[in-house]
């Protein structure tokens, strides 16, 4: 079997969330399709995102879409980023945590890497780590 796993986030405001991630994680929006591209879409949702593709933090892919019901967070999944440079990890951790909640401070761990966890302002849990020091 050969498949690629890509996280797909449902958002109450995919454009704003994507812009935030794009800024913090050195990203780029690669593609965006709106509901307005589908014939017969009601006027009120024509600008909403049906499907968006982002490239983040060195080429990681993230899909996003607007959802028309309240978005609720979940503790059974998180997005994890591993950085080679601690300074980049610390900066991204601080910026992504703005307006969110630090669940576990970003610190050096007994296994030789730095690790921390945040819940961002959109309700997404992120784990940050550095590669293990030699």
mmCIF file of N, CA and C in Angstrom:
data_model
loop_
_atom_site.group_PDB
_atom_site.id
_atom_site.type_symbol
_atom_site.label_atom_id
_atom_site.label_comp_id
_atom_site.label_asym_id
_atom_site.label_seq_id
_atom_site.Cartn_x
_atom_site.Cartn_y
_atom_site.Cartn_z
ATOM 1 N N UNK A 1 0.839 -1.172 0.000
ATOM 2 C CA UNK A 1 0.000 0.000 0.000
ATOM 3 C C UNK A 1 0.889 1.241 0.000
ATOM 4 N N UNK A 2 0.480 2.237 -0.756
ATOM 5 C CA UNK A 2 1.216 3.494 -0.819
ATOM 6 C C UNK A 2 0.223 4.639 -0.720
ATOM 7 N N UNK A 3 0.272 5.392 0.366
ATOM 8 C CA UNK A 3 -0.647 6.509 0.576
ATOM 9 C C UNK A 3 0.074 7.611 1.337
ATOM 10 N N UNK A 4 -0.431 8.817 1.226
ATOM 11 C CA UNK A 4 0.121 9.959 1.938
ATOM 12 C C UNK A 4 -0.945 10.470 2.899
ATOM 13 N N UNK A 5 -0.609 10.609 4.157
ATOM 14 C CA UNK A 5 -1.525 11.107 5.166
ATOM 15 C C UNK A 5 -1.389 12.626 5.246
ATOM 16 N N UNK A 6 -2.506 13.335 5.067
ATOM 17 C CA UNK A 6 -2.500 14.794 5.131
ATOM 18 C C UNK A 6 -3.568 15.239 6.133
ATOM 19 N N UNK A 7 -3.198 15.997 7.159
ATOM 20 C CA UNK A 7 -4.199 16.514 8.085
ATOM 21 C C UNK A 7 -5.186 17.430 7.354
ATOM 22 N N UNK A 8 -6.461 17.326 7.706
ATOM 23 C CA UNK A 8 -7.518 18.140 7.094
ATOM 24 C C UNK A 8 -8.291 18.806 8.222
ATOM 25 N N UNK A 9 -8.134 20.121 8.343
ATOM 26 C CA UNK A 9 -8.781 20.858 9.415
ATOM 27 C C UNK A 9 -10.077 21.488 8.939
ATOM 28 N N UNK A 10 -11.120 21.324 9.742
ATOM 29 C CA UNK A 10 -12.388 21.983 9.495
ATOM 30 C C UNK A 10 -12.397 23.240 10.356
ATOM 31 N N UNK A 11 -12.791 24.370 9.774
ATOM 32 C CA UNK A 11 -12.646 25.650 10.443
ATOM 33 C C UNK A 11 -13.909 26.494 10.334
ATOM 34 N N UNK A 12 -14.134 27.324 11.330
ATOM 35 C CA UNK A 12 -15.219 28.293 11.255
ATOM 36 C C UNK A 12 -14.814 29.483 10.387
ATOM 37 N N UNK A 13 -13.503 29.652 10.162
ATOM 38 C CA UNK A 13 -12.989 30.722 9.304
ATOM 39 C C UNK A 13 -11.644 30.275 8.729
ATOM 40 N N UNK A 14 -11.706 29.435 7.713
ATOM 41 C CA UNK A 14 -10.505 28.827 7.146
ATOM 42 C C UNK A 14 -9.513 29.863 6.621
ATOM 43 N N UNK A 15 -10.002 30.930 6.015
ATOM 44 C CA UNK A 15 -9.081 31.945 5.470
ATOM 45 C C UNK A 15 -8.239 32.587 6.573
ATOM 46 N N UNK A 16 -8.877 33.009 7.665
ATOM 47 C CA UNK A 16 -8.133 33.644 8.764
ATOM 48 C C UNK A 16 -7.171 32.666 9.420
ATOM 49 N N UNK A 17 -7.633 31.451 9.628
ATOM 50 C CA UNK A 17 -6.788 30.430 10.247
ATOM 51 C C UNK A 17 -5.588 30.129 9.353
ATOM 52 N N UNK A 18 -5.811 30.009 8.056
ATOM 53 C CA UNK A 18 -4.727 29.735 7.111
ATOM 54 C C UNK A 18 -3.729 30.887 7.072
ATOM 55 N N UNK A 19 -4.220 32.111 7.090
ATOM 56 C CA UNK A 19 -3.317 33.272 7.084
ATOM 57 C C UNK A 19 -2.437 33.288 8.330
ATOM 58 N N UNK A 20 -3.009 32.928 9.468
ATOM 59 C CA UNK A 20 -2.246 32.857 10.710
ATOM 60 C C UNK A 20 -1.159 31.789 10.608
ATOM 61 N N UNK A 21 -1.520 30.593 10.172
ATOM 62 C CA UNK A 21 -0.536 29.521 10.031
ATOM 63 C C UNK A 21 0.521 29.876 8.989
ATOM 64 N N UNK A 22 0.091 30.497 7.919
ATOM 65 C CA UNK A 22 1.013 30.896 6.855
ATOM 66 C C UNK A 22 2.081 31.847 7.405
ATOM 67 N N UNK A 23 1.654 32.810 8.202
ATOM 68 C CA UNK A 23 2.585 33.788 8.780
ATOM 69 C C UNK A 23 3.524 33.132 9.791
ATOM 70 N N UNK A 24 2.971 32.366 10.711
ATOM 71 C CA UNK A 24 3.750 31.790 11.800
ATOM 72 C C UNK A 24 4.672 30.663 11.336
ATOM 73 N N UNK A 25 4.206 29.856 10.394
ATOM 74 C CA UNK A 25 4.954 28.660 9.991
ATOM 75 C C UNK A 25 5.543 28.778 8.585
ATOM 76 N N UNK A 26 5.831 30.005 8.158
ATOM 77 C CA UNK A 26 6.478 30.252 6.862
ATOM 78 C C UNK A 26 5.798 29.466 5.742
ATOM 79 N N UNK A 27 4.511 29.667 5.610
ATOM 80 C CA UNK A 27 3.755 28.874 4.662
ATOM 81 C C UNK A 27 3.294 29.622 3.437
ATOM 82 N N UNK A 28 2.535 28.892 2.654
ATOM 83 C CA UNK A 28 1.994 29.434 1.412
ATOM 84 C C UNK A 28 0.710 28.679 1.074
ATOM 85 N N UNK A 29 -0.294 29.429 0.615
ATOM 86 C CA UNK A 29 -1.529 28.807 0.150
ATOM 87 C C UNK A 29 -1.288 28.378 -1.292
ATOM 88 N N UNK A 30 -1.384 27.081 -1.535
ATOM 89 C CA UNK A 30 -1.112 26.537 -2.865
ATOM 90 C C UNK A 30 -2.351 26.490 -3.739
ATOM 91 N N UNK A 31 -3.506 26.289 -3.120
ATOM 92 C CA UNK A 31 -4.750 26.198 -3.892
ATOM 93 C C UNK A 31 -5.920 26.520 -2.982
ATOM 94 N N UNK A 32 -6.942 27.114 -3.571
ATOM 95 C CA UNK A 32 -8.156 27.408 -2.824
ATOM 96 C C UNK A 32 -9.353 27.318 -3.769
ATOM 97 N N UNK A 33 -10.357 26.598 -3.332
ATOM 98 C CA UNK A 33 -11.624 26.480 -4.063
ATOM 99 C C UNK A 33 -12.721 26.956 -3.125
ATOM 100 N N UNK A 34 -13.625 27.764 -3.646
ATOM 101 C CA UNK A 34 -14.725 28.259 -2.834
ATOM 102 C C UNK A 34 -16.029 27.577 -3.234
ATOM 103 N N UNK A 35 -16.998 27.668 -2.349
ATOM 104 C CA UNK A 35 -18.317 27.122 -2.662
ATOM 105 C C UNK A 35 -18.950 27.877 -3.820
ATOM 106 N N UNK A 36 -18.529 29.110 -4.054
ATOM 107 C CA UNK A 36 -19.040 29.893 -5.170
ATOM 108 C C UNK A 36 -18.698 29.312 -6.526
ATOM 109 N N UNK A 37 -17.739 28.407 -6.573
ATOM 110 C CA UNK A 37 -17.366 27.761 -7.832
ATOM 111 C C UNK A 37 -18.313 26.620 -8.193
ATOM 112 N N UNK A 38 -19.215 26.300 -7.281
ATOM 113 C CA UNK A 38 -20.189 25.235 -7.522
ATOM 114 C C UNK A 38 -21.507 25.886 -7.946
ATOM 115 N N UNK A 39 -22.049 25.522 -9.104
ATOM 116 C CA UNK A 39 -23.313 26.112 -9.553
ATOM 117 C C UNK A 39 -24.432 25.886 -8.525
ATOM 118 N N UNK A 40 -25.220 26.924 -8.323
ATOM 119 C CA UNK A 40 -26.364 26.827 -7.431
ATOM 120 C C UNK A 40 -26.057 27.086 -5.969
ATOM 121 N N UNK A 41 -24.836 27.476 -5.661
ATOM 122 C CA UNK A 41 -24.473 27.754 -4.270
ATOM 123 C C UNK A 41 -25.206 29.012 -3.795
ATOM 124 N N UNK A 42 -25.797 28.966 -2.599
ATOM 125 C CA UNK A 42 -26.457 30.158 -2.063
ATOM 126 C C UNK A 42 -25.477 31.325 -1.908
ATOM 127 N N UNK A 43 -25.952 32.528 -2.138
ATOM 128 C CA UNK A 43 -25.119 33.737 -2.108
ATOM 129 C C UNK A 43 -24.333 33.864 -0.799
ATOM 130 N N UNK A 44 -24.960 33.533 0.317
ATOM 131 C CA UNK A 44 -24.345 33.727 1.628
ATOM 132 C C UNK A 44 -23.105 32.900 1.904
ATOM 133 N N UNK A 45 -22.870 31.853 1.131
ATOM 134 C CA UNK A 45 -21.681 31.017 1.391
ATOM 135 C C UNK A 45 -20.732 30.950 0.201
ATOM 136 N N UNK A 46 -20.960 31.763 -0.810
ATOM 137 C CA UNK A 46 -20.128 31.695 -2.019
ATOM 138 C C UNK A 46 -18.646 31.941 -1.745
ATOM 139 N N UNK A 47 -18.324 32.787 -0.756
ATOM 140 C CA UNK A 47 -16.926 33.086 -0.457
ATOM 141 C C UNK A 47 -16.293 32.107 0.530
ATOM 142 N N UNK A 48 -17.078 31.200 1.076
ATOM 143 C CA UNK A 48 -16.545 30.230 2.035
ATOM 144 C C UNK A 48 -15.644 29.222 1.324
ATOM 145 N N UNK A 49 -14.664 28.721 2.062
ATOM 146 C CA UNK A 49 -13.673 27.795 1.514
ATOM 147 C C UNK A 49 -14.228 26.369 1.490
ATOM 148 N N UNK A 50 -14.261 25.805 0.296
ATOM 149 C CA UNK A 50 -14.650 24.407 0.133
ATOM 150 C C UNK A 50 -13.429 23.505 0.319
ATOM 151 N N UNK A 51 -12.273 23.943 -0.191
ATOM 152 C CA UNK A 51 -11.039 23.170 -0.074
ATOM 153 C C UNK A 51 -9.847 24.105 -0.260
ATOM 154 N N UNK A 52 -8.885 23.987 0.653
ATOM 155 C CA UNK A 52 -7.671 24.790 0.586
ATOM 156 C C UNK A 52 -6.477 23.888 0.853
ATOM 157 N N UNK A 53 -5.384 24.155 0.146
ATOM 158 C CA UNK A 53 -4.142 23.414 0.338
ATOM 159 C C UNK A 53 -3.069 24.399 0.782
ATOM 160 N N UNK A 54 -2.437 24.116 1.911
ATOM 161 C CA UNK A 54 -1.352 24.946 2.421
ATOM 162 C C UNK A 54 -0.068 24.138 2.463
ATOM 163 N N UNK A 55 1.024 24.811 2.226
ATOM 164 C CA UNK A 55 2.347 24.252 2.452
ATOM 165 C C UNK A 55 2.920 25.015 3.640
ATOM 166 N N UNK A 56 3.361 24.292 4.670
ATOM 167 C CA UNK A 56 3.831 24.928 5.902
ATOM 168 C C UNK A 56 5.153 24.341 6.364
ATOM 169 N N UNK A 57 5.939 25.176 7.008
ATOM 170 C CA UNK A 57 7.147 24.738 7.715
ATOM 171 C C UNK A 57 8.019 23.797 6.889
ATOM 172 N N UNK A 58 8.400 24.235 5.720
ATOM 173 C CA UNK A 58 9.338 23.454 4.917
ATOM 174 C C UNK A 58 8.715 22.398 4.028
ATOM 175 N N UNK A 59 7.456 22.550 3.661
ATOM 176 C CA UNK A 59 6.867 21.636 2.692
ATOM 177 C C UNK A 59 5.832 20.672 3.236
ATOM 178 N N UNK A 60 5.453 20.794 4.502
ATOM 179 C CA UNK A 60 4.371 19.966 5.041
ATOM 180 C C UNK A 60 3.049 20.433 4.457
ATOM 181 N N UNK A 61 2.183 19.505 4.140
ATOM 182 C CA UNK A 61 0.897 19.840 3.535
ATOM 183 C C UNK A 61 -0.212 19.780 4.581
ATOM 184 N N UNK A 62 -1.100 20.764 4.525
ATOM 185 C CA UNK A 62 -2.268 20.830 5.387
ATOM 186 C C UNK A 62 -3.455 21.221 4.528
ATOM 187 N N UNK A 63 -4.548 20.488 4.636
ATOM 188 C CA UNK A 63 -5.787 20.831 3.945
ATOM 189 C C UNK A 63 -6.713 21.517 4.938
ATOM 190 N N UNK A 64 -7.561 22.430 4.426
ATOM 191 C CA UNK A 64 -8.529 23.121 5.273
ATOM 192 C C UNK A 64 -9.822 23.352 4.514
ATOM 193 N N UNK A 65 -10.886 23.526 5.282
ATOM 194 C CA UNK A 65 -12.193 23.823 4.721
ATOM 195 C C UNK A 65 -13.018 24.552 5.768
ATOM 196 N N UNK A 66 -13.933 25.414 5.310
ATOM 197 C CA UNK A 66 -14.905 26.004 6.220
ATOM 198 C C UNK A 66 -15.950 24.959 6.553
ATOM 199 N N UNK A 67 -16.484 25.075 7.751
ATOM 200 C CA UNK A 67 -17.543 24.174 8.196
ATOM 201 C C UNK A 67 -18.699 25.042 8.679
ATOM 202 N N UNK A 68 -19.890 24.561 8.561
ATOM 203 C CA UNK A 68 -21.067 25.371 8.854
ATOM 204 C C UNK A 68 -21.750 24.965 10.155
ATOM 205 N N UNK A 69 -20.978 24.465 11.078
ATOM 206 C CA UNK A 69 -21.465 24.136 12.413
ATOM 207 C C UNK A 69 -20.328 24.454 13.374
ATOM 208 N N UNK A 70 -20.610 24.602 14.657
ATOM 209 C CA UNK A 70 -19.532 24.932 15.595
ATOM 210 C C UNK A 70 -18.418 23.884 15.562
ATOM 211 N N UNK A 71 -17.189 24.368 15.589
ATOM 212 C CA UNK A 71 -16.025 23.493 15.607
ATOM 213 C C UNK A 71 -15.659 23.236 17.061
ATOM 214 N N UNK A 72 -15.521 21.982 17.405
ATOM 215 C CA UNK A 72 -15.130 21.620 18.758
ATOM 216 C C UNK A 72 -13.779 20.937 18.718
ATOM 217 N N UNK A 73 -12.914 21.301 19.670
ATOM 218 C CA UNK A 73 -11.585 20.721 19.733
ATOM 219 C C UNK A 73 -11.637 19.267 20.182
ATOM 220 N N UNK A 74 -10.515 18.597 20.038
ATOM 221 C CA UNK A 74 -10.429 17.196 20.422
ATOM 222 C C UNK A 74 -9.039 16.920 20.969
ATOM 223 N N UNK A 75 -8.975 16.123 22.007
ATOM 224 C CA UNK A 75 -7.678 15.751 22.577
ATOM 225 C C UNK A 75 -7.166 14.449 21.985
ATOM 226 N N UNK A 76 -7.921 13.832 21.086
ATOM 227 C CA UNK A 76 -7.461 12.549 20.575
ATOM 228 C C UNK A 76 -6.574 12.691 19.348
ATOM 229 N N UNK A 77 -6.288 13.927 18.932
ATOM 230 C CA UNK A 77 -5.370 14.130 17.810
ATOM 231 C C UNK A 77 -4.661 15.466 17.989
ATOM 232 N N UNK A 78 -3.418 15.517 17.556
ATOM 233 C CA UNK A 78 -2.671 16.768 17.552
ATOM 234 C C UNK A 78 -1.753 16.777 16.337
ATOM 235 N N UNK A 79 -1.356 17.960 15.948
ATOM 236 C CA UNK A 79 -0.390 18.111 14.866
ATOM 237 C C UNK A 79 0.981 18.272 15.502
ATOM 238 N N UNK A 80 1.967 17.595 14.954
ATOM 239 C CA UNK A 80 3.293 17.583 15.546
ATOM 240 C C UNK A 80 4.324 18.107 14.550
ATOM 241 N N UNK A 81 5.156 19.028 15.013
ATOM 242 C CA UNK A 81 6.241 19.574 14.199
ATOM 243 C C UNK A 81 7.562 19.303 14.901
ATOM 244 N N UNK A 82 8.533 18.786 14.166
ATOM 245 C CA UNK A 82 9.874 18.572 14.701
ATOM 246 C C UNK A 82 10.838 19.464 13.941
ATOM 247 N N UNK A 83 11.568 20.270 14.677
ATOM 248 C CA UNK A 83 12.499 21.244 14.111
ATOM 249 C C UNK A 83 13.937 20.803 14.346
ATOM 250 N N UNK A 84 14.790 21.120 13.405
ATOM 251 C CA UNK A 84 16.223 20.887 13.615
ATOM 252 C C UNK A 84 16.827 21.987 14.475
ATOM 253 N N UNK A 85 16.355 23.214 14.285
ATOM 254 C CA UNK A 85 16.904 24.349 15.020
ATOM 255 C C UNK A 85 15.984 24.754 16.160
ATOM 256 N N UNK A 86 16.525 24.739 17.365
ATOM 257 C CA UNK A 86 15.739 25.089 18.549
ATOM 258 C C UNK A 86 15.204 26.515 18.469
ATOM 259 N N UNK A 87 15.979 27.442 17.952
ATOM 260 C CA UNK A 87 15.549 28.836 17.877
ATOM 261 C C UNK A 87 14.297 28.975 16.993
ATOM 262 N N UNK A 88 14.234 28.233 15.891
ATOM 263 C CA UNK A 88 13.049 28.258 15.030
ATOM 264 C C UNK A 88 11.852 27.650 15.744
ATOM 265 N N UNK A 89 12.085 26.573 16.467
ATOM 266 C CA UNK A 89 11.001 25.924 17.205
ATOM 267 C C UNK A 89 10.448 26.849 18.277
ATOM 268 N N UNK A 90 11.319 27.504 19.006
ATOM 269 C CA UNK A 90 10.879 28.415 20.077
ATOM 270 C C UNK A 90 10.076 29.587 19.514
ATOM 271 N N UNK A 91 10.537 30.137 18.407
ATOM 272 C CA UNK A 91 9.827 31.271 17.807
ATOM 273 C C UNK A 91 8.443 30.850 17.319
ATOM 274 N N UNK A 92 8.357 29.733 16.603
ATOM 275 C CA UNK A 92 7.073 29.250 16.101
ATOM 276 C C UNK A 92 6.145 28.877 17.258
ATOM 277 N N UNK A 93 6.676 28.269 18.304
ATOM 278 C CA UNK A 93 5.888 27.893 19.472
ATOM 279 C C UNK A 93 5.278 29.139 20.109
ATOM 280 N N UNK A 94 6.084 30.164 20.287
ATOM 281 C CA UNK A 94 5.597 31.404 20.907
ATOM 282 C C UNK A 94 4.529 32.073 20.041
ATOM 283 N N UNK A 95 4.766 32.160 18.749
ATOM 284 C CA UNK A 95 3.830 32.842 17.861
ATOM 285 C C UNK A 95 2.538 32.061 17.688
ATOM 286 N N UNK A 96 2.633 30.747 17.541
ATOM 287 C CA UNK A 96 1.440 29.929 17.361
ATOM 288 C C UNK A 96 0.619 29.888 18.650
ATOM 289 N N UNK A 97 1.285 30.075 19.784
ATOM 290 C CA UNK A 97 0.597 30.074 21.066
ATOM 291 C C UNK A 97 -0.108 31.376 21.409
ATOM 292 N N UNK A 98 0.157 32.445 20.645
ATOM 293 C CA UNK A 98 -0.490 33.736 20.924
ATOM 294 C C UNK A 98 -2.004 33.597 20.817
ATOM 295 N N UNK A 99 -2.691 33.968 21.892
ATOM 296 C CA UNK A 99 -4.136 33.868 21.913
ATOM 297 C C UNK A 99 -4.636 32.474 22.208
ATOM 298 N N UNK A 100 -3.724 31.551 22.421
ATOM 299 C CA UNK A 100 -4.083 30.168 22.727
ATOM 300 C C UNK A 100 -3.705 29.824 24.156
ATOM 301 N N UNK A 101 -3.396 28.560 24.376
ATOM 302 C CA UNK A 101 -3.075 28.082 25.716
ATOM 303 C C UNK A 101 -1.845 27.175 25.649
ATOM 304 N N UNK A 102 -0.861 27.468 26.492
ATOM 305 C CA UNK A 102 0.299 26.591 26.589
ATOM 306 C C UNK A 102 -0.101 25.417 27.473
ATOM 307 N N UNK A 103 -0.109 24.240 26.890
ATOM 308 C CA UNK A 103 -0.476 23.039 27.644
ATOM 309 C C UNK A 103 0.742 22.426 28.318
ATOM 310 N N UNK A 104 1.906 22.566 27.679
ATOM 311 C CA UNK A 104 3.150 22.045 28.226
ATOM 312 C C UNK A 104 4.255 22.958 27.728
ATOM 313 N N UNK A 105 4.989 23.624 28.627
ATOM 314 C CA UNK A 105 6.023 24.567 28.195
ATOM 315 C C UNK A 105 7.093 23.910 27.318
ATOM 316 N N UNK A 106 7.623 24.668 26.404
ATOM 317 C CA UNK A 106 8.667 24.178 25.505
ATOM 318 C C UNK A 106 9.992 24.185 26.259
ATOM 319 N N UNK A 107 10.457 22.990 26.630
ATOM 320 C CA UNK A 107 11.666 22.864 27.450
ATOM 321 C C UNK A 107 12.473 21.643 27.032
ATOM 322 N N UNK A 108 13.739 21.647 27.438
ATOM 323 C CA UNK A 108 14.595 20.482 27.212
ATOM 324 C C UNK A 108 14.070 19.314 28.037
ATOM 325 N N UNK A 109 13.958 18.144 27.413
ATOM 326 C CA UNK A 109 13.402 16.957 28.058
ATOM 327 C C UNK A 109 14.498 15.942 28.363
ATOM 328 N N UNK A 110 14.228 15.013 29.268
ATOM 329 C CA UNK A 110 15.237 14.010 29.643
ATOM 330 C C UNK A 110 15.730 13.158 28.477
ATOM 331 N N UNK A 111 14.938 13.028 27.422
ATOM 332 C CA UNK A 111 15.358 12.197 26.287
ATOM 333 C C UNK A 111 16.269 12.952 25.316
ATOM 334 N N UNK A 112 16.595 14.224 25.618
ATOM 335 C CA UNK A 112 17.594 14.946 24.836
ATOM 336 C C UNK A 112 17.050 15.877 23.776
ATOM 337 N N UNK A 113 15.758 16.079 23.719
ATOM 338 C CA UNK A 113 15.150 17.012 22.770
ATOM 339 C C UNK A 113 14.288 17.998 23.543
ATOM 340 N N UNK A 114 14.003 19.134 22.920
ATOM 341 C CA UNK A 114 13.052 20.069 23.501
ATOM 342 C C UNK A 114 11.654 19.655 23.055
ATOM 343 N N UNK A 115 10.677 19.879 23.935
ATOM 344 C CA UNK A 115 9.296 19.512 23.627
ATOM 345 C C UNK A 115 8.357 20.486 24.324
ATOM 346 N N UNK A 116 7.227 20.786 23.653
ATOM 347 C CA UNK A 116 6.173 21.590 24.241
ATOM 348 C C UNK A 116 4.877 21.369 23.486
ATOM 349 N N UNK A 117 3.783 21.750 24.117
ATOM 350 C CA UNK A 117 2.467 21.554 23.502
ATOM 351 C C UNK A 117 1.606 22.784 23.738
ATOM 352 N N UNK A 118 0.888 23.199 22.688
ATOM 353 C CA UNK A 118 -0.037 24.322 22.805
ATOM 354 C C UNK A 118 -1.381 23.967 22.180
ATOM 355 N N UNK A 119 -2.384 24.683 22.627
ATOM 356 C CA UNK A 119 -3.695 24.680 21.997
ATOM 357 C C UNK A 119 -3.802 26.064 21.364
ATOM 358 N N UNK A 120 -3.847 26.140 20.032
ATOM 359 C CA UNK A 120 -3.846 27.455 19.391
ATOM 360 C C UNK A 120 -5.210 28.133 19.518
ATOM 361 N N UNK A 121 -5.295 29.378 19.094
ATOM 362 C CA UNK A 121 -6.524 30.161 19.228
ATOM 363 C C UNK A 121 -7.698 29.596 18.438
ATOM 364 N N UNK A 122 -7.441 28.648 17.562
ATOM 365 C CA UNK A 122 -8.497 28.024 16.768
ATOM 366 C C UNK A 122 -8.922 26.667 17.330
ATOM 367 N N UNK A 123 -8.307 26.266 18.453
ATOM 368 C CA UNK A 123 -8.678 25.001 19.081
ATOM 369 C C UNK A 123 -7.905 23.796 18.587
ATOM 370 N N UNK A 124 -6.806 24.021 17.854
ATOM 371 C CA UNK A 124 -5.987 22.932 17.335
ATOM 372 C C UNK A 124 -4.806 22.699 18.285
ATOM 373 N N UNK A 125 -4.582 21.444 18.642
ATOM 374 C CA UNK A 125 -3.459 21.089 19.506
ATOM 375 C C UNK A 125 -2.222 20.835 18.643
ATOM 376 N N UNK A 126 -1.115 21.460 19.031
ATOM 377 C CA UNK A 126 0.167 21.311 18.329
ATOM 378 C C UNK A 126 1.214 20.818 19.318
ATOM 379 N N UNK A 127 2.012 19.849 18.887
ATOM 380 C CA UNK A 127 3.180 19.406 19.632
ATOM 381 C C UNK A 127 4.414 19.913 18.888
ATOM 382 N N UNK A 128 5.320 20.510 19.621
ATOM 383 C CA UNK A 128 6.572 21.006 19.054
ATOM 384 C C UNK A 128 7.709 20.225 19.657
ATOM 385 N N UNK A 129 8.678 19.868 18.828
ATOM 386 C CA UNK A 129 9.853 19.143 19.309
ATOM 387 C C UNK A 129 11.058 19.567 18.483
ATOM 388 N N UNK A 130 12.218 19.303 19.064
ATOM 389 C CA UNK A 130 13.457 19.449 18.304
ATOM 390 C C UNK A 130 14.027 18.059 18.126
ATOM 391 N N UNK A 131 14.919 17.944 17.152
ATOM 392 C CA UNK A 131 15.580 16.645 16.982
ATOM 393 C C UNK A 131 16.431 16.389 18.225
ATOM 394 N N UNK A 132 16.670 15.154 18.507
ATOM 395 C CA UNK A 132 17.426 14.761 19.703
ATOM 396 C C UNK A 132 18.865 15.213 19.565
ATOM 397 N N UNK A 133 19.347 15.830 20.618
ATOM 398 C CA UNK A 133 20.731 16.297 20.637
ATOM 399 C C UNK A 133 21.675 15.118 20.811
ATOM 400 N N UNK A 134 22.795 15.182 20.120
ATOM 401 C CA UNK A 134 23.780 14.092 20.202
ATOM 402 C C UNK A 134 24.598 14.181 21.465
#
